[in-house]
Amino acid sequence: MSRRKQAVTYGQVSEIEGLDYLNASYIEQTFSRHAHEGYCVGVISEGTQGFYHNDAEHLAPQNTIILVNADEIHTGYAATDHGWSYRALYPLPQLFEQISQDLGKPEYGAPYFRQSVVRDDQLAAHFRQLFDTLDHSTDPLYRETLIYTALTQLVIRQGCSRIDIKPAKGSDKSLSMVKEFLDEYSNWQITLTELAALACMTPYSLVRAFKRKFGLPPHAYQIQARLRLARRLLKQGRSIQDAAIEAGFHDQSHFHRHFKSAMGITPGRYMKHV
């Protein structure tokens, strides 16, 4: 295998609001624990990616599909000396909900993907065709048709319903309330004691329970929520400095460090792509 150069290109699908896609080659990149607002659907082009997800370590070799549900904590790293290359799409849950409507199953809602790594050659071929089209075609009808076709096939072949997942009860409701607060007010400077009071728990109990349920302790989850807000602000054309301050980061260097660790790219380069 020839040695690749590290390269990252982000794009937005103009036909569908909020749909991002990525073309990346990484050599020594390591992603810290993070989550995305949307799902991550990636196809490995070359090499092997290793990543933590759903309380386990996974390896995704060439031609496999990576599936990470929205808001799920995961990492990423090179599992070979030559790194890995992949293409990824980040559909929001609302898009999948629309597909469920189109399939005549509105109660199905957004799917849940149980497997983190899938070997499905036919589905991988669908997505490779889609990514190639996003790169080279400006025909909106053709592009949108392939997007819906690929995502619909993904739901049919790999999706499960969340209906059988028990609703949160008791302390789970309190934890969900804390998560929703951090999502909505990510830029607030709030103490652990105040969050614990919101959940009617002790601070130490909140840290342990929150991490067990959501994969990160509250302070680390707050950083992810701030990064999501900052990305939205950058997409709206705000400056890096303004986005960093408005999202609640101490300073621009603090923002830069966390952004690159989670996204694999600096805020400046991200702005150029989006």
mmCIF file of C-alpha atoms in Angstrom:
data_model
loop_
_atom_site.group_PDB
_atom_site.id
_atom_site.type_symbol
_atom_site.label_atom_id
_atom_site.label_comp_id
_atom_site.label_asym_id
_atom_site.label_seq_id
_atom_site.Cartn_x
_atom_site.Cartn_y
_atom_site.Cartn_z
ATOM 1 C CA MET A 1 0.000 0.000 0.000
ATOM 2 C CA SER A 2 1.390 3.394 -0.925
ATOM 3 C CA ARG A 3 1.799 5.875 1.860
ATOM 4 C CA ARG A 4 -0.952 8.455 1.853
ATOM 5 C CA LYS A 5 -0.837 12.074 2.858
ATOM 6 C CA GLN A 6 -3.168 13.349 5.517
ATOM 7 C CA ALA A 7 -6.028 15.284 3.937
ATOM 8 C CA VAL A 8 -9.482 16.298 5.126
ATOM 9 C CA THR A 9 -12.354 17.779 3.129
ATOM 10 C CA TYR A 10 -15.731 18.679 4.616
ATOM 11 C CA GLY A 11 -18.767 19.473 2.551
ATOM 12 C CA GLN A 12 -22.452 20.240 2.930
ATOM 13 C CA VAL A 13 -25.140 18.717 0.732
ATOM 14 C CA SER A 14 -26.888 21.769 -0.655
ATOM 15 C CA GLU A 15 -30.074 19.852 -1.460
ATOM 16 C CA ILE A 16 -30.681 18.717 2.147
ATOM 17 C CA GLU A 17 -30.293 21.148 5.039
ATOM 18 C CA GLY A 18 -27.984 20.007 7.808
ATOM 19 C CA LEU A 19 -26.456 17.073 5.908
ATOM 20 C CA ASP A 20 -22.646 17.088 6.034
ATOM 21 C CA TYR A 21 -20.176 14.728 4.422
ATOM 22 C CA LEU A 22 -16.474 14.070 4.809
ATOM 23 C CA ASN A 23 -13.586 12.787 2.710
ATOM 24 C CA ALA A 24 -10.526 12.114 4.869
ATOM 25 C CA SER A 25 -7.161 10.371 4.954
ATOM 26 C CA TYR A 26 -5.500 10.184 8.352
ATOM 27 C CA ILE A 27 -2.040 8.883 9.200
ATOM 28 C CA GLU A 28 -1.562 9.444 12.920
ATOM 29 C CA GLN A 29 -4.772 11.258 13.867
ATOM 30 C CA THR A 30 -6.363 10.235 17.161
ATOM 31 C CA PHE A 31 -9.866 11.442 17.981
ATOM 32 C CA SER A 32 -10.786 11.963 21.616
ATOM 33 C CA ARG A 33 -14.144 10.793 22.910
ATOM 34 C CA HIS A 34 -16.799 12.842 21.161
ATOM 35 C CA ALA A 35 -20.269 12.658 19.657
ATOM 36 C CA HIS A 36 -22.075 14.089 16.637
ATOM 37 C CA GLU A 37 -25.516 15.670 16.385
ATOM 38 C CA GLY A 38 -26.203 13.347 13.489
ATOM 39 C CA TYR A 39 -25.446 9.742 12.723
ATOM 40 C CA CYS A 40 -22.052 8.804 11.322
ATOM 41 C CA VAL A 41 -22.203 6.489 8.313
ATOM 42 C CA GLY A 42 -18.697 5.875 6.996
ATOM 43 C CA VAL A 43 -17.138 3.580 4.407
ATOM 44 C CA ILE A 44 -13.461 2.683 4.794
ATOM 45 C CA SER A 45 -11.629 3.220 1.491
ATOM 46 C CA GLU A 46 -8.134 2.100 2.546
ATOM 47 C CA GLY A 47 -6.387 0.942 5.683
ATOM 48 C CA THR A 48 -8.099 0.136 8.976
ATOM 49 C CA GLN A 49 -9.700 2.426 11.512
ATOM 50 C CA GLY A 50 -9.880 1.504 15.168
ATOM 51 C CA PHE A 51 -12.422 3.118 17.441
ATOM 52 C CA TYR A 52 -14.177 2.820 20.771
ATOM 53 C CA HIS A 53 -17.970 2.689 20.680
ATOM 54 C CA ASN A 54 -20.724 1.023 22.731
ATOM 55 C CA ASP A 55 -18.327 0.014 25.518
ATOM 56 C CA ALA A 56 -16.029 -1.909 23.168
ATOM 57 C CA GLU A 57 -13.088 -1.454 20.818
ATOM 58 C CA HIS A 58 -13.724 -2.096 17.107
ATOM 59 C CA LEU A 59 -11.665 -2.485 13.943
ATOM 60 C CA ALA A 60 -13.067 -1.365 10.600
ATOM 61 C CA PRO A 61 -10.977 -2.633 7.656
ATOM 62 C CA GLN A 62 -11.269 -1.665 3.999
ATOM 63 C CA ASN A 63 -14.773 -1.778 2.479
ATOM 64 C CA THR A 64 -16.573 -2.079 5.823
ATOM 65 C CA ILE A 65 -19.221 0.387 6.987
ATOM 66 C CA ILE A 66 -19.017 2.247 10.282
ATOM 67 C CA LEU A 67 -22.348 3.031 11.961
ATOM 68 C CA VAL A 68 -22.569 5.352 14.961
ATOM 69 C CA ASN A 69 -25.948 6.563 16.168
ATOM 70 C CA ALA A 70 -26.565 10.259 16.832
ATOM 71 C CA ASP A 71 -25.163 11.559 20.140
ATOM 72 C CA GLU A 72 -23.232 8.347 20.862
ATOM 73 C CA ILE A 73 -19.726 8.658 22.264
ATOM 74 C CA HIS A 74 -16.917 7.255 20.133
ATOM 75 C CA THR A 75 -13.231 7.734 19.333
ATOM 76 C CA GLY A 76 -11.049 7.086 16.267
ATOM 77 C CA TYR A 77 -7.451 6.119 15.541
ATOM 78 C CA ALA A 78 -5.253 4.468 12.940
ATOM 79 C CA ALA A 79 -5.043 0.694 13.344
ATOM 80 C CA THR A 80 -2.342 0.315 10.651
ATOM 81 C CA ASP A 81 1.008 2.010 10.074
ATOM 82 C CA HIS A 82 -0.359 3.687 6.944
ATOM 83 C CA GLY A 83 -3.440 5.120 8.644
ATOM 84 C CA TRP A 84 -6.834 4.971 7.008
ATOM 85 C CA SER A 85 -9.019 6.732 4.450
ATOM 86 C CA TYR A 86 -12.792 6.914 4.581
ATOM 87 C CA ARG A 87 -15.864 8.730 3.365
ATOM 88 C CA ALA A 88 -18.630 9.601 5.808
ATOM 89 C CA LEU A 89 -22.110 11.075 5.816
ATOM 90 C CA TYR A 90 -23.719 12.678 8.884
ATOM 91 C CA PRO A 91 -27.532 12.511 8.519
ATOM 92 C CA LEU A 92 -29.597 14.108 11.274
ATOM 93 C CA PRO A 93 -32.321 12.029 12.993
ATOM 94 C CA GLN A 94 -35.009 14.166 11.319
ATOM 95 C CA LEU A 95 -33.894 12.912 7.913
ATOM 96 C CA PHE A 96 -34.266 9.286 8.981
ATOM 97 C CA GLU A 97 -37.654 10.088 10.528
ATOM 98 C CA GLN A 98 -38.758 11.378 7.117
ATOM 99 C CA ILE A 99 -37.551 8.147 5.515
ATOM 100 C CA SER A 100 -39.630 6.147 8.037
ATOM 101 C CA GLN A 101 -42.632 8.241 6.998
ATOM 102 C CA ASP A 102 -41.902 7.489 3.355
ATOM 103 C CA LEU A 103 -41.704 3.763 4.150
ATOM 104 C CA GLY A 104 -45.159 3.907 5.737
ATOM 105 C CA LYS A 105 -43.747 3.325 9.228
ATOM 106 C CA PRO A 106 -44.002 6.690 11.000
ATOM 107 C CA GLU A 107 -44.002 4.997 14.404
ATOM 108 C CA TYR A 108 -40.556 3.575 13.607
ATOM 109 C CA GLY A 109 -38.944 6.997 13.870
ATOM 110 C CA ALA A 110 -35.176 7.349 13.533
ATOM 111 C CA PRO A 111 -33.481 3.923 13.432
ATOM 112 C CA TYR A 112 -31.064 2.434 15.925
ATOM 113 C CA PHE A 113 -27.994 0.700 14.480
ATOM 114 C CA ARG A 114 -26.842 -2.050 16.842
ATOM 115 C CA GLN A 115 -23.659 -2.993 14.971
ATOM 116 C CA SER A 116 -20.715 -0.591 14.972
ATOM 117 C CA VAL A 117 -18.982 -2.235 11.980
ATOM 118 C CA VAL A 118 -20.896 -3.856 9.138
ATOM 119 C CA ARG A 119 -19.683 -5.936 6.199
ATOM 120 C CA ASP A 120 -22.294 -5.347 3.499
ATOM 121 C CA ASP A 121 -20.702 -5.097 0.051
ATOM 122 C CA GLN A 122 -23.892 -4.090 -1.745
ATOM 123 C CA LEU A 123 -24.655 -1.304 0.712
ATOM 124 C CA ALA A 124 -21.036 -0.122 0.665
ATOM 125 C CA ALA A 125 -21.252 0.095 -3.133
ATOM 126 C CA HIS A 126 -24.383 2.268 -2.819
ATOM 127 C CA PHE A 127 -22.535 4.708 -0.590
ATOM 128 C CA ARG A 128 -19.389 4.743 -2.721
ATOM 129 C CA GLN A 129 -21.538 5.691 -5.716
ATOM 130 C CA LEU A 130 -23.210 8.392 -3.602
ATOM 131 C CA PHE A 131 -19.902 9.883 -2.443
ATOM 132 C CA ASP A 132 -18.516 9.877 -5.975
ATOM 133 C CA THR A 133 -21.655 11.675 -7.168
ATOM 134 C CA LEU A 134 -21.411 14.309 -4.425
ATOM 135 C CA ASP A 135 -17.848 14.980 -5.583
ATOM 136 C CA HIS A 136 -18.455 15.183 -9.308
ATOM 137 C CA SER A 137 -22.114 15.816 -10.138
ATOM 138 C CA THR A 138 -24.027 19.076 -9.860
ATOM 139 C CA ASP A 139 -27.356 17.498 -10.856
ATOM 140 C CA PRO A 140 -29.555 18.090 -7.767
ATOM 141 C CA LEU A 141 -32.186 15.510 -8.744
ATOM 142 C CA TYR A 142 -29.579 12.784 -9.232
ATOM 143 C CA ARG A 143 -27.703 13.669 -6.038
ATOM 144 C CA GLU A 144 -30.822 13.736 -3.880
ATOM 145 C CA THR A 145 -32.119 10.503 -5.401
ATOM 146 C CA LEU A 146 -28.917 8.674 -4.489
ATOM 147 C CA ILE A 147 -28.947 10.085 -0.960
ATOM 148 C CA TYR A 148 -32.456 8.861 -0.231
ATOM 149 C CA THR A 149 -31.824 5.543 -1.965
ATOM 150 C CA ALA A 150 -28.667 4.820 0.025
ATOM 151 C CA LEU A 151 -30.136 5.890 3.377
ATOM 152 C CA THR A 152 -33.365 3.970 2.773
ATOM 153 C CA GLN A 153 -31.390 0.813 1.976
ATOM 154 C CA LEU A 154 -29.358 1.398 5.131
ATOM 155 C CA VAL A 155 -32.528 1.539 7.252
ATOM 156 C CA ILE A 156 -34.008 -1.553 5.596
ATOM 157 C CA ARG A 157 -30.853 -3.672 5.768
ATOM 158 C CA GLN A 158 -29.280 -2.582 9.058
ATOM 159 C CA GLY A 159 -31.746 -0.513 11.092
ATOM 160 C CA CYS A 160 -33.579 -1.542 14.238
ATOM 161 C CA SER A 161 -36.431 0.236 15.982
ATOM 162 C CA ARG A 162 -35.957 2.115 19.226
ATOM 163 C CA ILE A 163 -39.505 1.212 20.202
ATOM 164 C CA ASP A 164 -38.374 -1.743 22.316
ATOM 165 C CA ILE A 165 -36.022 0.430 24.385
ATOM 166 C CA LYS A 166 -37.543 1.085 27.801
ATOM 167 C CA PRO A 167 -38.258 4.735 28.581
ATOM 168 C CA ALA A 168 -36.181 6.417 31.242
ATOM 169 C CA LYS A 169 -37.565 6.140 34.767
ATOM 170 C CA GLY A 170 -36.566 7.517 38.105
ATOM 171 C CA SER A 171 -32.989 8.760 38.151
ATOM 172 C CA ASP A 172 -32.709 8.230 34.368
ATOM 173 C CA LYS A 173 -35.210 11.050 33.914
ATOM 174 C CA SER A 174 -33.063 13.260 36.122
ATOM 175 C CA LEU A 175 -29.958 12.407 34.112
ATOM 176 C CA SER A 176 -31.783 13.177 30.878
ATOM 177 C CA MET A 177 -32.815 16.521 32.357
ATOM 178 C CA VAL A 178 -29.170 17.343 33.088
ATOM 179 C CA LYS A 179 -28.170 16.345 29.552
ATOM 180 C CA GLU A 180 -30.913 18.510 28.049
ATOM 181 C CA PHE A 181 -29.793 21.434 30.194
ATOM 182 C CA LEU A 182 -26.180 21.068 29.020
ATOM 183 C CA ASP A 183 -27.375 20.843 25.403
ATOM 184 C CA GLU A 184 -29.552 23.942 25.615
ATOM 185 C CA TYR A 185 -27.278 26.076 27.788
ATOM 186 C CA SER A 186 -23.885 24.740 26.762
ATOM 187 C CA ASN A 187 -22.241 28.168 27.049
ATOM 188 C CA TRP A 188 -23.293 28.693 30.648
ATOM 189 C CA GLN A 189 -20.718 28.488 33.417
ATOM 190 C CA ILE A 190 -22.476 26.073 35.760
ATOM 191 C CA THR A 191 -21.100 24.149 38.724
ATOM 192 C CA LEU A 192 -21.382 20.439 39.416
ATOM 193 C CA THR A 193 -23.226 21.292 42.625
ATOM 194 C CA GLU A 194 -25.868 23.197 40.650
ATOM 195 C CA LEU A 195 -26.293 20.332 38.180
ATOM 196 C CA ALA A 196 -26.569 17.853 41.033
ATOM 197 C CA ALA A 197 -29.292 19.987 42.616
ATOM 198 C CA LEU A 198 -31.151 19.980 39.292
ATOM 199 C CA ALA A 199 -31.048 16.168 39.275
ATOM 200 C CA CYS A 200 -31.732 15.851 43.029
ATOM 201 C CA MET A 201 -28.525 13.847 43.378
ATOM 202 C CA THR A 202 -25.204 14.286 45.138
ATOM 203 C CA PRO A 203 -22.375 15.659 42.954
ATOM 204 C CA TYR A 204 -20.358 12.438 43.106
ATOM 205 C CA SER A 205 -23.405 10.288 42.309
ATOM 206 C CA LEU A 206 -24.240 12.519 39.356
ATOM 207 C CA VAL A 207 -20.743 12.188 37.860
ATOM 208 C CA ARG A 208 -20.803 8.384 38.120
ATOM 209 C CA ALA A 209 -24.381 7.962 36.886
ATOM 210 C CA PHE A 210 -24.057 10.492 34.042
ATOM 211 C CA LYS A 211 -20.891 8.861 32.721
ATOM 212 C CA ARG A 212 -22.453 5.399 32.940
ATOM 213 C CA LYS A 213 -25.503 6.542 30.945
ATOM 214 C CA PHE A 214 -23.951 8.911 28.381
ATOM 215 C CA GLY A 215 -20.313 7.782 28.178
ATOM 216 C CA LEU A 216 -18.794 11.056 29.437
ATOM 217 C CA PRO A 217 -18.840 12.903 32.763
ATOM 218 C CA PRO A 218 -20.840 16.158 32.757
ATOM 219 C CA HIS A 219 -17.884 18.492 32.206
ATOM 220 C CA ALA A 220 -16.651 16.504 29.174
ATOM 221 C CA TYR A 221 -20.181 16.313 27.765
ATOM 222 C CA GLN A 222 -20.462 20.078 28.155
ATOM 223 C CA ILE A 223 -17.380 20.483 25.941
ATOM 224 C CA GLN A 224 -19.030 18.367 23.230
ATOM 225 C CA ALA A 225 -22.193 20.464 23.461
ATOM 226 C CA ARG A 226 -20.073 23.617 23.147
ATOM 227 C CA LEU A 227 -18.329 22.215 20.088
ATOM 228 C CA ARG A 228 -21.699 21.518 18.454
ATOM 229 C CA LEU A 229 -22.766 25.105 19.114
ATOM 230 C CA ALA A 230 -19.451 26.451 17.817
ATOM 231 C CA ARG A 231 -19.762 24.452 14.576
ATOM 232 C CA ARG A 232 -23.231 25.886 14.007
ATOM 233 C CA LEU A 233 -21.887 29.394 14.547
ATOM 234 C CA LEU A 234 -18.981 28.839 12.149
ATOM 235 C CA LYS A 235 -21.411 27.576 9.512
ATOM 236 C CA GLN A 236 -23.363 30.803 9.958
ATOM 237 C CA GLY A 237 -20.223 32.773 9.114
ATOM 238 C CA ARG A 238 -19.196 33.868 12.598
ATOM 239 C CA SER A 239 -15.498 34.408 13.251
ATOM 240 C CA ILE A 240 -13.480 31.800 15.138
ATOM 241 C CA GLN A 241 -12.998 34.155 18.060
ATOM 242 C CA ASP A 242 -16.704 35.005 18.293
ATOM 243 C CA ALA A 243 -17.703 31.336 17.978
ATOM 244 C CA ALA A 244 -15.264 30.330 20.707
ATOM 245 C CA ILE A 245 -16.477 32.974 23.146
ATOM 246 C CA GLU A 246 -20.182 32.552 22.415
ATOM 247 C CA ALA A 247 -19.923 28.761 22.771
ATOM 248 C CA GLY A 248 -18.424 29.179 26.226
ATOM 249 C CA PHE A 249 -14.730 28.384 25.718
ATOM 250 C CA HIS A 250 -12.213 30.193 27.909
ATOM 251 C CA ASP A 251 -10.181 31.451 24.953
ATOM 252 C CA GLN A 252 -9.408 30.716 21.324
ATOM 253 C CA SER A 253 -6.535 28.313 22.061
ATOM 254 C CA HIS A 254 -8.770 26.281 24.388
ATOM 255 C CA PHE A 255 -11.368 26.091 21.622
ATOM 256 C CA HIS A 256 -8.756 25.215 18.979
ATOM 257 C CA ARG A 257 -7.355 22.316 21.029
ATOM 258 C CA HIS A 258 -10.713 20.697 21.696
ATOM 259 C CA PHE A 259 -11.988 21.282 18.143
ATOM 260 C CA LYS A 260 -9.011 19.567 16.493
ATOM 261 C CA SER A 261 -9.101 16.686 18.961
ATOM 262 C CA ALA A 262 -12.760 15.996 18.162
ATOM 263 C CA MET A 263 -12.903 16.908 14.461
ATOM 264 C CA GLY A 264 -9.405 16.114 13.192
ATOM 265 C CA ILE A 265 -9.154 19.546 11.612
ATOM 266 C CA THR A 266 -8.552 23.093 12.853
ATOM 267 C CA PRO A 267 -11.438 25.591 13.092
ATOM 268 C CA GLY A 268 -9.811 27.686 10.352
ATOM 269 C CA ARG A 269 -9.661 24.831 7.862
ATOM 270 C CA TYR A 270 -13.183 23.759 8.833
ATOM 271 C CA MET A 271 -14.452 27.244 7.956
ATOM 272 C CA LYS A 272 -12.828 27.054 4.525
ATOM 273 C CA HIS A 273 -14.649 23.813 3.772
ATOM 274 C CA VAL A 274 -18.104 24.761 5.050
#
